[in-house]
mmCIF file of C-alpha atoms in Angstrom:
data_model
loop_
_atom_site.group_PDB
_atom_site.id
_atom_site.type_symbol
_atom_site.label_atom_id
_atom_site.label_comp_id
_atom_site.label_asym_id
_atom_site.label_seq_id
_atom_site.Cartn_x
_atom_site.Cartn_y
_atom_site.Cartn_z
ATOM 1 C CA GLU M 1 0.000 0.000 0.000
ATOM 2 C CA VAL M 2 1.350 3.387 -1.007
ATOM 3 C CA GLN M 3 1.766 5.688 1.975
ATOM 4 C CA LEU M 4 2.997 9.264 2.166
ATOM 5 C CA VAL M 5 3.319 10.842 5.593
ATOM 6 C CA GLU M 6 4.211 14.506 5.950
ATOM 7 C CA SER M 7 5.698 16.086 9.038
ATOM 8 C CA GLY M 8 7.426 19.262 10.109
ATOM 9 C CA GLY M 9 4.606 21.763 9.918
ATOM 10 C CA GLY M 10 3.864 24.265 12.639
ATOM 11 C CA LEU M 11 3.721 27.921 13.619
ATOM 12 C CA VAL M 12 6.571 30.120 12.423
ATOM 13 C CA GLN M 13 7.109 33.863 12.404
ATOM 14 C CA PRO M 14 7.323 35.838 9.162
ATOM 15 C CA GLY M 15 10.848 35.623 7.803
ATOM 16 C CA GLY M 16 11.445 32.309 9.526
ATOM 17 C CA SER M 17 12.279 28.877 8.163
ATOM 18 C CA LEU M 18 10.776 25.439 8.297
ATOM 19 C CA ARG M 19 11.660 22.064 6.801
ATOM 20 C CA LEU M 20 8.914 19.708 5.788
ATOM 21 C CA SER M 21 9.491 15.990 5.379
ATOM 22 C CA CYS M 22 7.506 13.309 3.599
ATOM 23 C CA ALA M 23 8.163 9.650 4.381
ATOM 24 C CA ALA M 24 7.235 7.342 1.531
ATOM 25 C CA SER M 25 6.513 3.624 1.672
ATOM 26 C CA GLY M 26 4.810 0.902 -0.311
ATOM 27 C CA PHE M 27 6.483 1.679 -3.623
ATOM 28 C CA THR M 28 9.913 2.131 -5.198
ATOM 29 C CA PHE M 29 10.443 5.750 -4.214
ATOM 30 C CA SER M 30 13.459 6.266 -6.464
ATOM 31 C CA SER M 31 11.372 5.481 -9.567
ATOM 32 C CA TYR M 32 8.958 8.397 -9.312
ATOM 33 C CA TRP M 33 8.852 12.134 -9.711
ATOM 34 C CA MET M 34 7.499 13.723 -6.543
ATOM 35 C CA SER M 35 5.636 16.918 -5.858
ATOM 36 C CA TRP M 36 4.614 19.388 -3.152
ATOM 37 C CA VAL M 37 1.191 21.014 -3.397
ATOM 38 C CA ARG M 38 -0.316 23.457 -0.920
ATOM 39 C CA GLN M 39 -3.777 24.636 0.004
ATOM 40 C CA ALA M 40 -4.387 27.868 1.911
ATOM 41 C CA PRO M 41 -7.250 27.722 4.421
ATOM 42 C CA GLY M 42 -10.553 27.626 2.579
ATOM 43 C CA LYS M 43 -8.846 27.995 -0.807
ATOM 44 C CA GLY M 44 -7.974 25.840 -3.787
ATOM 45 C CA LEU M 45 -4.930 23.778 -4.655
ATOM 46 C CA GLU M 46 -1.617 25.353 -5.656
ATOM 47 C CA TRP M 47 1.315 23.393 -7.061
ATOM 48 C CA VAL M 48 4.582 24.299 -5.332
ATOM 49 C CA ALA M 49 7.423 22.155 -6.689
ATOM 50 C CA ASN M 50 8.411 18.962 -8.508
ATOM 51 C CA ILE M 51 11.577 16.888 -8.343
ATOM 52 C CA LYS M 52 12.795 14.205 -10.717
ATOM 53 C CA GLN M 53 13.644 10.677 -9.618
ATOM 54 C CA ASP M 54 17.369 11.355 -9.162
ATOM 55 C CA GLY M 55 16.947 14.918 -7.916
ATOM 56 C CA GLY M 56 18.598 16.235 -11.063
ATOM 57 C CA GLU M 57 15.625 18.359 -12.153
ATOM 58 C CA LYS M 58 13.628 20.636 -9.889
ATOM 59 C CA TYR M 59 10.833 23.043 -10.748
ATOM 60 C CA TYR M 60 9.033 25.655 -8.678
ATOM 61 C CA VAL M 61 6.077 27.975 -8.835
ATOM 62 C CA ASP M 62 7.316 31.563 -9.230
ATOM 63 C CA SER M 63 6.035 32.681 -5.824
ATOM 64 C CA VAL M 64 8.474 30.373 -3.976
ATOM 65 C CA LYS M 65 11.524 30.506 -6.249
ATOM 66 C CA GLY M 66 14.619 31.495 -4.333
ATOM 67 C CA ARG M 67 12.921 30.815 -0.990
ATOM 68 C CA PHE M 68 11.915 27.134 -1.107
ATOM 69 C CA THR M 69 14.062 24.130 -2.004
ATOM 70 C CA ILE M 70 12.730 20.696 -2.832
ATOM 71 C CA SER M 71 15.037 17.727 -2.279
ATOM 72 C CA ARG M 72 14.937 13.994 -1.770
ATOM 73 C CA ASP M 73 16.921 11.177 -0.211
ATOM 74 C CA ASN M 74 16.206 7.988 -2.104
ATOM 75 C CA ALA M 75 18.132 5.912 0.424
ATOM 76 C CA LYS M 76 15.723 7.099 3.111
ATOM 77 C CA ASN M 77 12.611 7.126 0.907
ATOM 78 C CA SER M 78 12.064 10.712 1.884
ATOM 79 C CA LEU M 79 11.058 13.964 0.242
ATOM 80 C CA TYR M 80 11.785 17.374 1.726
ATOM 81 C CA LEU M 81 10.774 21.002 1.351
ATOM 82 C CA GLN M 82 13.063 23.594 2.903
ATOM 83 C CA MET M 83 11.120 26.825 3.291
ATOM 84 C CA ASN M 84 12.970 30.065 4.047
ATOM 85 C CA SER M 85 11.885 33.696 4.280
ATOM 86 C CA LEU M 86 8.363 32.593 5.036
ATOM 87 C CA ARG M 87 5.466 34.974 4.500
ATOM 88 C CA ALA M 88 1.888 35.062 5.715
ATOM 89 C CA ALA M 89 0.824 34.082 2.190
ATOM 90 C CA ASP M 90 2.687 30.753 2.630
ATOM 91 C CA THR M 91 0.205 29.687 5.312
ATOM 92 C CA ALA M 92 -1.351 26.487 4.030
ATOM 93 C CA VAL M 93 -1.656 22.753 4.335
ATOM 94 C CA TYR M 94 1.274 21.272 2.444
ATOM 95 C CA TYR M 95 0.788 17.933 0.729
ATOM 96 C CA CYS M 96 3.417 15.700 -0.765
ATOM 97 C CA ALA M 97 2.259 13.685 -3.731
ATOM 98 C CA ARG M 98 3.561 10.981 -6.018
ATOM 99 C CA ILE M 99 3.387 11.735 -9.699
ATOM 100 C CA THR M 100 2.077 9.046 -12.032
ATOM 101 C CA PHE M 101 4.592 6.935 -13.895
ATOM 102 C CA GLY M 102 5.428 7.490 -17.531
ATOM 103 C CA GLY M 103 5.407 11.214 -18.119
ATOM 104 C CA VAL M 104 1.838 11.940 -17.078
ATOM 105 C CA ILE M 105 2.160 14.693 -14.488
ATOM 106 C CA ALA M 106 -0.929 13.786 -12.508
ATOM 107 C CA LEU M 107 -0.772 13.431 -8.740
ATOM 108 C CA GLU M 108 -1.673 9.848 -8.093
ATOM 109 C CA TYR M 109 -1.143 9.492 -4.349
ATOM 110 C CA TRP M 110 -1.243 12.154 -1.657
ATOM 111 C CA GLY M 111 -0.243 12.384 1.955
ATOM 112 C CA GLN M 112 -2.601 13.688 4.616
ATOM 113 C CA GLY M 113 -0.885 17.076 4.678
ATOM 114 C CA THR M 114 0.901 19.162 7.270
ATOM 115 C CA LEU M 115 -0.228 22.645 8.298
ATOM 116 C CA VAL M 116 2.195 25.547 8.105
ATOM 117 C CA THR M 117 1.081 28.768 9.773
ATOM 118 C CA VAL M 118 3.143 31.915 9.278
ATOM 119 C CA SER M 119 2.165 34.508 11.827
ATOM 120 C CA SER M 120 3.641 36.778 14.447
ATOM 121 C CA GLU J 1 1.027 30.385 -17.553
ATOM 122 C CA ILE J 2 -2.093 28.465 -18.490
ATOM 123 C CA VAL J 3 -5.168 29.632 -16.602
ATOM 124 C CA ILE J 4 -7.781 27.005 -15.792
ATOM 125 C CA THR J 5 -11.369 28.094 -15.228
ATOM 126 C CA GLN J 6 -13.973 25.765 -13.777
ATOM 127 C CA SER J 7 -17.723 26.204 -13.946
ATOM 128 C CA PRO J 8 -19.996 26.427 -12.212
ATOM 129 C CA ALA J 9 -18.500 27.394 -8.860
ATOM 130 C CA THR J 10 -21.257 25.460 -7.108
ATOM 131 C CA LEU J 11 -23.509 22.785 -8.569
ATOM 132 C CA SER J 12 -26.599 21.502 -6.772
ATOM 133 C CA VAL J 13 -27.773 18.063 -7.881
ATOM 134 C CA SER J 14 -30.034 15.413 -6.365
ATOM 135 C CA PRO J 15 -28.720 11.935 -5.558
ATOM 136 C CA GLY J 16 -29.199 9.579 -8.483
ATOM 137 C CA GLU J 17 -29.043 12.361 -11.027
ATOM 138 C CA ARG J 18 -26.224 13.203 -13.426
ATOM 139 C CA ALA J 19 -23.693 15.924 -12.704
ATOM 140 C CA THR J 20 -21.673 17.685 -15.388
ATOM 141 C CA LEU J 21 -18.682 19.809 -14.399
ATOM 142 C CA SER J 22 -16.725 21.960 -16.840
ATOM 143 C CA CYS J 23 -13.108 22.991 -17.102
ATOM 144 C CA ARG J 24 -11.660 25.439 -19.614
ATOM 145 C CA ALA J 25 -7.998 26.137 -20.359
ATOM 146 C CA SER J 26 -6.725 29.501 -21.569
ATOM 147 C CA GLN J 27 -4.850 27.701 -24.351
ATOM 148 C CA SER J 28 -4.747 24.166 -25.640
ATOM 149 C CA VAL J 29 -3.485 21.541 -23.207
ATOM 150 C CA SER J 30 -4.113 18.671 -25.635
ATOM 151 C CA SER J 31 -5.406 15.808 -23.441
ATOM 152 C CA ASN J 32 -3.044 16.570 -20.577
ATOM 153 C CA LEU J 33 -5.692 17.226 -17.981
ATOM 154 C CA ALA J 34 -6.555 15.548 -14.683
ATOM 155 C CA TRP J 35 -9.523 15.689 -12.314
ATOM 156 C CA TYR J 36 -9.451 15.368 -8.524
ATOM 157 C CA GLN J 37 -12.054 14.983 -5.813
ATOM 158 C CA GLN J 38 -11.564 16.488 -2.372
ATOM 159 C CA LYS J 39 -13.771 15.927 0.648
ATOM 160 C CA PRO J 40 -13.613 18.148 3.756
ATOM 161 C CA GLY J 41 -10.535 17.488 5.859
ATOM 162 C CA GLN J 42 -9.099 15.044 3.335
ATOM 163 C CA ALA J 43 -6.384 15.103 0.721
ATOM 164 C CA PRO J 44 -7.429 15.258 -2.921
ATOM 165 C CA ARG J 45 -7.946 11.994 -4.782
ATOM 166 C CA LEU J 46 -7.027 11.504 -8.425
ATOM 167 C CA LEU J 47 -10.073 10.549 -10.498
ATOM 168 C CA ILE J 48 -9.113 11.043 -14.136
ATOM 169 C CA TYR J 49 -5.902 11.686 -16.082
ATOM 170 C CA GLY J 50 -5.248 12.063 -19.770
ATOM 171 C CA ALA J 51 -8.648 13.793 -19.873
ATOM 172 C CA SER J 52 -10.547 10.490 -19.950
ATOM 173 C CA THR J 53 -8.613 7.677 -18.252
ATOM 174 C CA ARG J 54 -9.944 6.650 -14.870
ATOM 175 C CA ALA J 55 -7.366 6.245 -12.141
ATOM 176 C CA THR J 56 -7.027 2.973 -10.273
ATOM 177 C CA GLY J 57 -10.106 2.083 -8.258
ATOM 178 C CA ILE J 58 -12.300 4.906 -9.555
ATOM 179 C CA PRO J 59 -15.905 3.800 -10.215
ATOM 180 C CA ALA J 60 -17.199 3.728 -13.763
ATOM 181 C CA ARG J 61 -19.831 6.385 -12.992
ATOM 182 C CA PHE J 62 -16.997 8.931 -13.247
ATOM 183 C CA SER J 63 -16.055 9.812 -16.812
ATOM 184 C CA GLY J 64 -13.969 12.528 -18.395
ATOM 185 C CA SER J 65 -14.055 13.938 -21.884
ATOM 186 C CA GLY J 66 -12.665 16.754 -23.984
ATOM 187 C CA SER J 67 -9.402 17.925 -25.468
ATOM 188 C CA GLY J 68 -7.743 21.188 -26.346
ATOM 189 C CA THR J 69 -9.372 23.823 -24.158
ATOM 190 C CA GLU J 70 -12.739 22.342 -23.152
ATOM 191 C CA PHE J 71 -13.171 19.451 -20.743
ATOM 192 C CA THR J 72 -16.000 17.816 -18.858
ATOM 193 C CA LEU J 73 -16.245 15.558 -15.841
ATOM 194 C CA THR J 74 -19.504 13.621 -15.708
ATOM 195 C CA ILE J 75 -20.800 11.676 -12.754
ATOM 196 C CA SER J 76 -23.568 9.528 -14.158
ATOM 197 C CA SER J 77 -25.645 8.761 -11.067
ATOM 198 C CA LEU J 78 -24.673 10.672 -7.972
ATOM 199 C CA GLN J 79 -24.056 8.758 -4.785
ATOM 200 C CA SER J 80 -23.974 10.385 -1.363
ATOM 201 C CA GLU J 81 -20.195 9.997 -1.204
ATOM 202 C CA ASP J 82 -19.742 12.000 -4.417
ATOM 203 C CA PHE J 83 -20.662 15.340 -2.873
ATOM 204 C CA ALA J 84 -17.327 17.110 -2.627
ATOM 205 C CA VAL J 85 -15.144 19.709 -4.329
ATOM 206 C CA TYR J 86 -13.708 18.835 -7.734
ATOM 207 C CA TYR J 87 -10.566 20.305 -9.266
ATOM 208 C CA CYS J 88 -9.093 20.031 -12.723
ATOM 209 C CA GLN J 89 -5.368 20.400 -13.389
ATOM 210 C CA GLN J 90 -3.330 20.802 -16.548
ATOM 211 C CA TYR J 91 0.124 19.359 -17.091
ATOM 212 C CA ASN J 92 0.691 20.113 -20.750
ATOM 213 C CA HIS J 93 2.649 23.338 -20.285
ATOM 214 C CA TRP J 94 4.585 23.291 -17.068
ATOM 215 C CA PRO J 95 6.035 24.696 -14.970
ATOM 216 C CA PRO J 96 3.819 25.812 -13.532
ATOM 217 C CA ILE J 97 1.308 23.026 -13.134
ATOM 218 C CA THR J 98 -2.006 24.831 -12.702
ATOM 219 C CA PHE J 99 -5.317 23.951 -11.096
ATOM 220 C CA GLY J 100 -8.780 25.328 -11.563
ATOM 221 C CA GLN J 101 -10.432 27.063 -8.632
ATOM 222 C CA GLY J 102 -12.753 24.121 -8.001
ATOM 223 C CA THR J 103 -16.430 23.249 -8.316
ATOM 224 C CA ARG J 104 -18.365 22.452 -5.166
ATOM 225 C CA LEU J 105 -20.916 19.689 -5.796
ATOM 226 C CA GLU J 106 -23.655 19.885 -3.221
ATOM 227 C CA ILE J 107 -26.823 17.988 -2.483
ATOM 228 C CA LYS J 108 -29.974 19.556 -3.879
#
C-alpha cells in the first residue's frame, strides 16, 4: 500500500524557516517524480514544486523561487521542502504527492498534509 | 502560464441524477488534464488523467471527456459519497502546473 506521511509543519514567524518531510513507503520511491502542493485555508490547490527521480531536475512555482528548495533522499525514501523567508501568504496545508509513472504529471497518491502557519 | 477556469463554482444536484462539471484552459493543453475529488478534511484523490482515463479504483460512474481547451467531468448517477469539491489540473505546459479554482458539488 502506497503511503505518504508529511511532518514538520507548525507555527513560524514571518521571515522564519521550516523544513517539511515526507516519508514514503509501499512503492519504489526512487522510480517516481514527486511533488509538493499546498492549500491555503478555505482555498484551492496550488502546485509548489516537482523533483525528478534522481533529484537532477527541480521546478518551482514563481512565488516560492529562491525561498523554497525541494530535495529527496532515495536511500531514506524521503522527500523534503526547505522553506525560508516565510510569509503570511505561505500559510497552508502542504501535501506531498507521487506523480504518475510514464510522463503523465498527474498526482496519483497524496499524503494527509501538514499545516504551516506563518504569523507573528 | 495556463489559466484554468472551472464552472460552475457550485452545482446543486439530487442523488441519483447526473452531474456535469466543466473545465476550460486559456490555451490548448491537448489531453493533458486531470480531475481530482476532495472531501472536507481530506487530501485530494485523483479521479481522471489524460482527460478520460480513470485512475485505479475509480468507479465507472466517473467519466472525463474533452481535449484542447474544453473538458468535462460527468458523474452519471450521484451517490452520497460523491458530494465534494472537484478540481481540474493541466500538465501540458509546465512549470507551472495549474489547477482550476474548483467546483463544489452539493446535495440539492
